[in-house]
PDB file of C-alpha atoms and ligand atoms in Angstrom:
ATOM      1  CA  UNK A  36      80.937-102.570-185.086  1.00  0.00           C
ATOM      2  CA  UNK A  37      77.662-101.027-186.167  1.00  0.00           C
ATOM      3  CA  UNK A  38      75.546-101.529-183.638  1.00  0.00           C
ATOM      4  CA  UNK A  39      74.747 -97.568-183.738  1.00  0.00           C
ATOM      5  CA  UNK A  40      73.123 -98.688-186.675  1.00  0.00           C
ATOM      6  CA  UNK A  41      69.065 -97.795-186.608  1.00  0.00           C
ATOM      7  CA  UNK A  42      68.425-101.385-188.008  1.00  0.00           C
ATOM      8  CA  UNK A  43      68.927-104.656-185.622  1.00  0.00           C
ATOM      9  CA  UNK A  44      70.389-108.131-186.352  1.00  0.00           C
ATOM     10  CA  UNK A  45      68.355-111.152-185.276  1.00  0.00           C
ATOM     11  CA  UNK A  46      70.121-114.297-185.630  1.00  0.00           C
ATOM     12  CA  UNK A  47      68.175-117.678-185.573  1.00  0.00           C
ATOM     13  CA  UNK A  48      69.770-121.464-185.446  1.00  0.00           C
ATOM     14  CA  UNK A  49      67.703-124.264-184.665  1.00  0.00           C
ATOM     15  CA  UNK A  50      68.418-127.827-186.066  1.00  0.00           C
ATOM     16  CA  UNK A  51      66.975-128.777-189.547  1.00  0.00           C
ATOM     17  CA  UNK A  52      63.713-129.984-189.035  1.00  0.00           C
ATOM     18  CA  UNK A  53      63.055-128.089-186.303  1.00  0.00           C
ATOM     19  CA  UNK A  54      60.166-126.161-188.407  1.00  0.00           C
ATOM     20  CA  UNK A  55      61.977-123.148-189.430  1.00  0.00           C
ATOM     21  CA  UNK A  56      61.387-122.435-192.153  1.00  0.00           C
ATOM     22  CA  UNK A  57      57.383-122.958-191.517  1.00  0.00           C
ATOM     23  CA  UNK A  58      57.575-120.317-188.194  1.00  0.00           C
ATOM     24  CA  UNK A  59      59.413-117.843-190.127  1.00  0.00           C
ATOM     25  CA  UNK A  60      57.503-117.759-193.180  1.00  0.00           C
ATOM     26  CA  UNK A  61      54.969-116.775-191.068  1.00  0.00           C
ATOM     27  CA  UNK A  62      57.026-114.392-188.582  1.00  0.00           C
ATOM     28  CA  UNK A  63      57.795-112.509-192.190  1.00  0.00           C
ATOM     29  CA  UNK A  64      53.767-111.894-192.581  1.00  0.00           C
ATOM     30  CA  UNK A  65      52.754-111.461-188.854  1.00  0.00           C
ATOM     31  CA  UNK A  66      56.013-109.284-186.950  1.00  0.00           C
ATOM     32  CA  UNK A  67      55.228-105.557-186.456  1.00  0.00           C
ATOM     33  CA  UNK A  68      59.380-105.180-186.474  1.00  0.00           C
ATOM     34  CA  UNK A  69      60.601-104.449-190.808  1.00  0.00           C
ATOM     35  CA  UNK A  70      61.959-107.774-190.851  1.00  0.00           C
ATOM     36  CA  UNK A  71      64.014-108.621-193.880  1.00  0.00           C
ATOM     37  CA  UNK A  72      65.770-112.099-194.629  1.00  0.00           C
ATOM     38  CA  UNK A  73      69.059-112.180-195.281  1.00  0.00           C
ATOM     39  CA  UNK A  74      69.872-114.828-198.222  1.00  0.00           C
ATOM     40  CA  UNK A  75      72.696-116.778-197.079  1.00  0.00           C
ATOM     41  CA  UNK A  76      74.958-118.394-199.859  1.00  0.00           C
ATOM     42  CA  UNK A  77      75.775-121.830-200.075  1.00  0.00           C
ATOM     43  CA  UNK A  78      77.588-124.430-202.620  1.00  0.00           C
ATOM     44  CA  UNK A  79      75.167-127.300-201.755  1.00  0.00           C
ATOM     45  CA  UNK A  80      72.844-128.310-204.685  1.00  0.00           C
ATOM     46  CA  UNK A  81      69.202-127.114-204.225  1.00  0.00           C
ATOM     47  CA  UNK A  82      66.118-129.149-203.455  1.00  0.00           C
ATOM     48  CA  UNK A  83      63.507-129.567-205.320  1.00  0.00           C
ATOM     49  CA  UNK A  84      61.681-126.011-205.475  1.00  0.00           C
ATOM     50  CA  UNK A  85      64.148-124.058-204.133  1.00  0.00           C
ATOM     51  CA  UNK A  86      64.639-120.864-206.388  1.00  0.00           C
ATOM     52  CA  UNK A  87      68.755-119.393-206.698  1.00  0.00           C
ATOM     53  CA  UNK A  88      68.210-116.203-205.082  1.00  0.00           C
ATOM     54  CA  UNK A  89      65.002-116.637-203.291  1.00  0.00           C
ATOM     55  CA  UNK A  90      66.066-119.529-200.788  1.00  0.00           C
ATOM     56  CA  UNK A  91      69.831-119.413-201.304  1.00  0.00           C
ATOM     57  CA  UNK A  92      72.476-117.953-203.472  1.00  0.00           C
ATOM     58  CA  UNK A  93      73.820-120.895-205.147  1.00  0.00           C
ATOM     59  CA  UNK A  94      77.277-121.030-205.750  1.00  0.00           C
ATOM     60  CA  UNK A  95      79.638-123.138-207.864  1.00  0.00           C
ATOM     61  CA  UNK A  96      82.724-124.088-204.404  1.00  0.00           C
ATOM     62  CA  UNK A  97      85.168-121.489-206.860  1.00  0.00           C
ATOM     63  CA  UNK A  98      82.755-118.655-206.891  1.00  0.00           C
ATOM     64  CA  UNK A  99      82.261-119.523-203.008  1.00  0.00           C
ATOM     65  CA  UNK A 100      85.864-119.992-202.555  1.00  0.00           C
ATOM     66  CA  UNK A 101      86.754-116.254-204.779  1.00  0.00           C
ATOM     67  CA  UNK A 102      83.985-114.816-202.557  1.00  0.00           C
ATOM     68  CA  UNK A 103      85.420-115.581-199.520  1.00  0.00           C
ATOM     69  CA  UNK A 104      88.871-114.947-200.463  1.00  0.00           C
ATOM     70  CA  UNK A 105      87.875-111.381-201.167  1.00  0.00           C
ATOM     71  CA  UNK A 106      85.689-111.036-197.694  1.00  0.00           C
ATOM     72  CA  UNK A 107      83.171-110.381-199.049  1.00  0.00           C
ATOM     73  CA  UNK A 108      81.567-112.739-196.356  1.00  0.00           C
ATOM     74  CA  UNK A 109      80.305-111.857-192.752  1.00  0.00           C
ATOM     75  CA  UNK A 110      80.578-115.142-191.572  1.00  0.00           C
ATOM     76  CA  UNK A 111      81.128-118.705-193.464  1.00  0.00           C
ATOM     77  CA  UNK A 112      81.423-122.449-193.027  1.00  0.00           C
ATOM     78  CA  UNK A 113      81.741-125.788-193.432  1.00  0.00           C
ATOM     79  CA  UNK A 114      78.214-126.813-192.230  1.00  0.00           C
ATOM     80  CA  UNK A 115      77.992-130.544-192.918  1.00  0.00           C
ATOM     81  CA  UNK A 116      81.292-131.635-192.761  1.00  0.00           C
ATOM     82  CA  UNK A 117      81.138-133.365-196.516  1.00  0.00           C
ATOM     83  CA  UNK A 118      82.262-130.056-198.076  1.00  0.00           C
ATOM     84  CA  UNK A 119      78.767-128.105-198.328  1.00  0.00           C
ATOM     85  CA  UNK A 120      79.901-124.218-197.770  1.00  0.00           C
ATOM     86  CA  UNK A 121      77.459-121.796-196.259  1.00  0.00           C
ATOM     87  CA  UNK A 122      77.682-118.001-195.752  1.00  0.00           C
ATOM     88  CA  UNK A 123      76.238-114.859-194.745  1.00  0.00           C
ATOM     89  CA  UNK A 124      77.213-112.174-197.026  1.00  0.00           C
ATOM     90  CA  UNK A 125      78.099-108.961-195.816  1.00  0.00           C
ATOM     91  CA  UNK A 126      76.265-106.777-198.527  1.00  0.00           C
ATOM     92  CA  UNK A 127      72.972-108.664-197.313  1.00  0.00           C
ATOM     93  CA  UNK A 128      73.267-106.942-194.081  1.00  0.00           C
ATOM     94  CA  UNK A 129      74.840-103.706-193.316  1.00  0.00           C
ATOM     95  CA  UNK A 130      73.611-101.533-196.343  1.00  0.00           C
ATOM     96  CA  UNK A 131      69.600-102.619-195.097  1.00  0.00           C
ATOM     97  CA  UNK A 132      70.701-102.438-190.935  1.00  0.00           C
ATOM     98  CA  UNK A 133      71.828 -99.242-192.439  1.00  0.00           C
ATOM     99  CA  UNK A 134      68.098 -98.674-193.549  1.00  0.00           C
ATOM    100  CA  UNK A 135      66.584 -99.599-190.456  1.00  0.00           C
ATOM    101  CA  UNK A 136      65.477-102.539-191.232  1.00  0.00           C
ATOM    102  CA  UNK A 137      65.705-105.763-188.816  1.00  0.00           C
ATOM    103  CA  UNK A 138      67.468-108.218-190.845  1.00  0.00           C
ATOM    104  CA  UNK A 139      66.931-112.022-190.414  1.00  0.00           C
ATOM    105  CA  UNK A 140      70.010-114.607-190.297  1.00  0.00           C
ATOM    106  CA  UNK A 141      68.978-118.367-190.646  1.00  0.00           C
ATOM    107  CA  UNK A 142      72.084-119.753-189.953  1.00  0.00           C
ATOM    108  CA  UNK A 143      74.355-122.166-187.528  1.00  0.00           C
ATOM    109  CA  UNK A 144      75.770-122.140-184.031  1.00  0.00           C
ATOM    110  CA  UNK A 145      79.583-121.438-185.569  1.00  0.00           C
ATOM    111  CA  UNK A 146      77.976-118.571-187.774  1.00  0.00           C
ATOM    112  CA  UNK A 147      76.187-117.008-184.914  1.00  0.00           C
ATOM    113  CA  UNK A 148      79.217-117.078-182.830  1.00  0.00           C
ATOM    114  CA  UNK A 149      81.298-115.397-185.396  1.00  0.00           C
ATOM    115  CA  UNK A 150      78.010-112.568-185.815  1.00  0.00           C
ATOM    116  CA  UNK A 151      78.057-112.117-182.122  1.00  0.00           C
ATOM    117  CA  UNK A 152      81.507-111.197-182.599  1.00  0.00           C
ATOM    118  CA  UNK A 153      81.120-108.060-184.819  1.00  0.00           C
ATOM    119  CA  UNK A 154      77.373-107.684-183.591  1.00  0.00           C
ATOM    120  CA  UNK A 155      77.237-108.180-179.930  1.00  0.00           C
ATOM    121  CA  UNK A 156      73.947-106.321-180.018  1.00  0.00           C
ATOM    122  CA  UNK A 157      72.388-109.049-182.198  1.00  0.00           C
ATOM    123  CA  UNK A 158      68.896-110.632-180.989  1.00  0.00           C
ATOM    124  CA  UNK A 159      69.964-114.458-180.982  1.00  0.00           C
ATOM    125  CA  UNK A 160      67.298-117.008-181.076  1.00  0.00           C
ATOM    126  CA  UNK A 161      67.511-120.811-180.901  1.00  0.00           C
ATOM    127  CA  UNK A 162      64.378-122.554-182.409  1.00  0.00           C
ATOM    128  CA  UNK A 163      64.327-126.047-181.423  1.00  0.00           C
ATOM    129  CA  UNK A 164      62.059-129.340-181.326  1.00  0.00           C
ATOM    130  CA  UNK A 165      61.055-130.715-177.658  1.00  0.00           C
ATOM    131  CA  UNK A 166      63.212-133.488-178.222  1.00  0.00           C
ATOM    132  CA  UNK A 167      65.931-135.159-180.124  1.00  0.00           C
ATOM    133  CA  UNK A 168      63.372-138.087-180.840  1.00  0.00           C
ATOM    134  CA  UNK A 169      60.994-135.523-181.714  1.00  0.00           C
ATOM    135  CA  UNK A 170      63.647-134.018-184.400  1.00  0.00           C
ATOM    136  CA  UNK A 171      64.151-137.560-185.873  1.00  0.00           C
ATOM    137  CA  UNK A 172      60.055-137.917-186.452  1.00  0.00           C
ATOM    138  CA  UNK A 173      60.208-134.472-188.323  1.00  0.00           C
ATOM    139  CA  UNK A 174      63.260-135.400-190.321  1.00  0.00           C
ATOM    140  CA  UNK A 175      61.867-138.759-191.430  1.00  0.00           C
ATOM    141  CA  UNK A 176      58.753-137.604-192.384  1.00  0.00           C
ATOM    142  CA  UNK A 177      60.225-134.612-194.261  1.00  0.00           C
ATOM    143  CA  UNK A 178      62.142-137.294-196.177  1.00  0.00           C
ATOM    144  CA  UNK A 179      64.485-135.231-197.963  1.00  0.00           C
ATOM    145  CA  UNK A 180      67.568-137.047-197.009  1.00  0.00           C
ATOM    146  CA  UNK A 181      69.095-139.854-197.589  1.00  0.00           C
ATOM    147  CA  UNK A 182      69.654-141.797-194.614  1.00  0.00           C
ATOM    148  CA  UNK A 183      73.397-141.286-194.167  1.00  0.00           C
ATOM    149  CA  UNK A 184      72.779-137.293-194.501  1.00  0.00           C
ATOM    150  CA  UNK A 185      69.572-137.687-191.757  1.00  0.00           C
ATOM    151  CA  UNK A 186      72.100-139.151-189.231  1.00  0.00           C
ATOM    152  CA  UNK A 187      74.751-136.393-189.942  1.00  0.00           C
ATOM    153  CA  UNK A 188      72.114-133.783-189.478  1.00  0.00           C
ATOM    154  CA  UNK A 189      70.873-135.425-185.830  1.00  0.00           C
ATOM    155  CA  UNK A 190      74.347-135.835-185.094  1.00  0.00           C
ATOM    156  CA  UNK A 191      75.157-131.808-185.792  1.00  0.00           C
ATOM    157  CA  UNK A 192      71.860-130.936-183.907  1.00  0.00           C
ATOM    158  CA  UNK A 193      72.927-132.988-180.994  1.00  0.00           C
ATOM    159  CA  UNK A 194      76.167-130.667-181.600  1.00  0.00           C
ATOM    160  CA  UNK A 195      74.494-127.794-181.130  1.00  0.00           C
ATOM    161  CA  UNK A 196      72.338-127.777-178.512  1.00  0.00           C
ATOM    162  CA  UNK A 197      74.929-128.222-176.173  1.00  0.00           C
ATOM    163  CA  UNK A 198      75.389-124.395-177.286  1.00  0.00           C
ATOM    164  CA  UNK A 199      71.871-123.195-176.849  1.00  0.00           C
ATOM    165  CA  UNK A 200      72.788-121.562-173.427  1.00  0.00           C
ATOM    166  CA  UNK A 201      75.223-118.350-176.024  1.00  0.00           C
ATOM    167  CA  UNK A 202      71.386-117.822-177.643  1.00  0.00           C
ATOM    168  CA  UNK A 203      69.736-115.227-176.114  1.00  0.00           C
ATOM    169  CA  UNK A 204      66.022-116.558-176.150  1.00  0.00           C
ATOM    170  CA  UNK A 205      65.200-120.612-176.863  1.00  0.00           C
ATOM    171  CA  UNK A 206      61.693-121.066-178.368  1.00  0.00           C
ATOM    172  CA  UNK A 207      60.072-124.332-178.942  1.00  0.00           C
ATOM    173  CA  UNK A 208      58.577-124.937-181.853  1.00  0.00           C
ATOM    174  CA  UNK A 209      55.840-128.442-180.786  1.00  0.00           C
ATOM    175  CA  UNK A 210      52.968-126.062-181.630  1.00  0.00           C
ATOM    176  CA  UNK A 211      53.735-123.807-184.895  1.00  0.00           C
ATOM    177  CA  UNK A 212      51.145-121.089-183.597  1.00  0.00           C
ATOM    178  CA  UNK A 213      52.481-120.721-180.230  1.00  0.00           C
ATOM    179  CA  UNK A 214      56.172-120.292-181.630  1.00  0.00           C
ATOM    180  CA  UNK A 215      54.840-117.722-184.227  1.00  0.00           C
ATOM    181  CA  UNK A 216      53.329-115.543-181.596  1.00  0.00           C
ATOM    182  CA  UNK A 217      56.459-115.916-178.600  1.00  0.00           C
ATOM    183  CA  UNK A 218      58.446-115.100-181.766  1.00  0.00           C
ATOM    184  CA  UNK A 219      56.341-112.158-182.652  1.00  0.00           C
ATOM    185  CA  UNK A 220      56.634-111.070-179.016  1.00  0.00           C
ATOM    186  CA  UNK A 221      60.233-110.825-179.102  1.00  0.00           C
ATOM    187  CA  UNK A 222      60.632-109.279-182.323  1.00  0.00           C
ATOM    188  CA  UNK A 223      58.362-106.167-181.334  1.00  0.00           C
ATOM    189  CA  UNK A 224      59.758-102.847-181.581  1.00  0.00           C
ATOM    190  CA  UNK A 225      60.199-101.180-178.373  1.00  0.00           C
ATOM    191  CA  UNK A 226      57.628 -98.312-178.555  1.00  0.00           C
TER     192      UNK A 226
HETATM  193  P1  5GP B 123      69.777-126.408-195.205  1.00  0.00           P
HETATM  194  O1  5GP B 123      70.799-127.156-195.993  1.00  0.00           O
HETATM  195  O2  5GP B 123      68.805-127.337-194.507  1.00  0.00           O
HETATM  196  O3  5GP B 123      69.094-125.324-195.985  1.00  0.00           O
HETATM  197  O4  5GP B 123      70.539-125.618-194.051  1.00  0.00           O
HETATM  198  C1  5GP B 123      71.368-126.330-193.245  1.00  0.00           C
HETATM  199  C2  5GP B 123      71.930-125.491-192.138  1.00  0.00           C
HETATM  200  O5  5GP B 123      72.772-124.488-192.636  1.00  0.00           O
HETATM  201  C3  5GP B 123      70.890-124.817-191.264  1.00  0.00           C
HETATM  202  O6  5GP B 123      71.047-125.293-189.947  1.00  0.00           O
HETATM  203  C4  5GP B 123      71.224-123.375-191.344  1.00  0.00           C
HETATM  204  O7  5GP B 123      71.110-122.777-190.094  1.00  0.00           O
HETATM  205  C5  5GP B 123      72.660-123.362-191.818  1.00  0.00           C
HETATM  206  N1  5GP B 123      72.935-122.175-192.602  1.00  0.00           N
HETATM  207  C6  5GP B 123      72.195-121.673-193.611  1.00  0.00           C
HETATM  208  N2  5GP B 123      72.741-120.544-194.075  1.00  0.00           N
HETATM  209  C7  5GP B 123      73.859-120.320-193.345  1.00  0.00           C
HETATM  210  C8  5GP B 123      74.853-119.286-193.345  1.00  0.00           C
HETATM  211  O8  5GP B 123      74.815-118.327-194.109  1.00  0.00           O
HETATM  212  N3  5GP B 123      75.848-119.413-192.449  1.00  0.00           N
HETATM  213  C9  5GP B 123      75.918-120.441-191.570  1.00  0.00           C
HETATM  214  N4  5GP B 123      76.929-120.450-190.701  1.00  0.00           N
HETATM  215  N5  5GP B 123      75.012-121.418-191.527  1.00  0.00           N
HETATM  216  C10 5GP B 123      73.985-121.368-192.409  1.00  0.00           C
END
């Protein structure tokens, strides 16, 4: 679709708890690519310290809903399976690919499937723990969920990785420095 487009999508799943968000805050500082980070929307409620428009676009399920009646989304789904909605929206992408810039999806296996679909070019990157047991550890001691939600997540991630063979590169995230700098590697402009 417009992968004649200077810019280039990179696309990155990896269970919850699997250190994301730590690697990438520090992928923003480090990469020598103009990363940008697309701000997915989503009708969940927001933890503690997470800012509307920073972290997520929060969204009422009707303003979701209208929003993705009107396709105004790239991709969107059902994440959780208890009704929490999550989406990439299309005016966070093309108009700064458009710019050249190298813009970051955090999202799931079902949203980077339906990416790769109108972006086949798109850099695809699954971040992931050494282990499921590993993944629990993180999870626990992250302690944001209740215990009901912490199973649905490990179930999902078991989910998922059974899909980490569509995902262009796998990085493993034991040692946050290491998976900074392989990420880093890959997201190098070719000069
Ligand atoms: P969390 O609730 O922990 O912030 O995110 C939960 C999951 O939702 C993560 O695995 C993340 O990849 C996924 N996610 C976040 N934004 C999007 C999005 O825009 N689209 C899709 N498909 N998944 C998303």
């Amino acid at each position: 679709m417009i992968s004649n487009s200077p810019g280039k999508l990179v696309v990155i799943s990896g269970p919850s708890g699997a250190g994301k968000t730590t690697v990438l805050r520090e992928v923003f500082q480090r990469a020598s690519a103009p990363l940008v980070a697309s701000i997915s929307a989503t009708t969940r409620q927001p933890r503690p310290g997470e800012q509307n428009g920073l972290d997520y676009h929060f969204l009422a399920p009707e303003e979701f809903a209208r929003r993705r009646d009107s396709g105004a989304f790239l991709e969107c789904c059902e994440v959780y399976g208890r009704g929490d909605w999550y989406g990439t929206l299309k005016g966070e992408v093309a108009p700064r690919l458009a710019a050249g810039k190298w813009v970051v999806l955090e999202i799931d296996v079902h949203g980077t499937l339906a990416v790769l679909e109108h972006y086949p070019d798109a850099v695809t990157i699954f971040l992931r723990p050494s282990s499921m047991a590993e993944l629990e550890r993180r999870l626990r001691e992250r302690g944001t969920e209740t215990e009901d939600a912490l199973r649905r997540r490990l179930a999902v991630a078991a989910e998922e990785l059974k899909s980490i063979e569509r995902y262009r590169y796998q990085v493993i995230n034991d040692d946050v420095e290491l998976a900074v700098a392989e990420l880093c590697r890959i997201l190098t402009p070719d000069s």
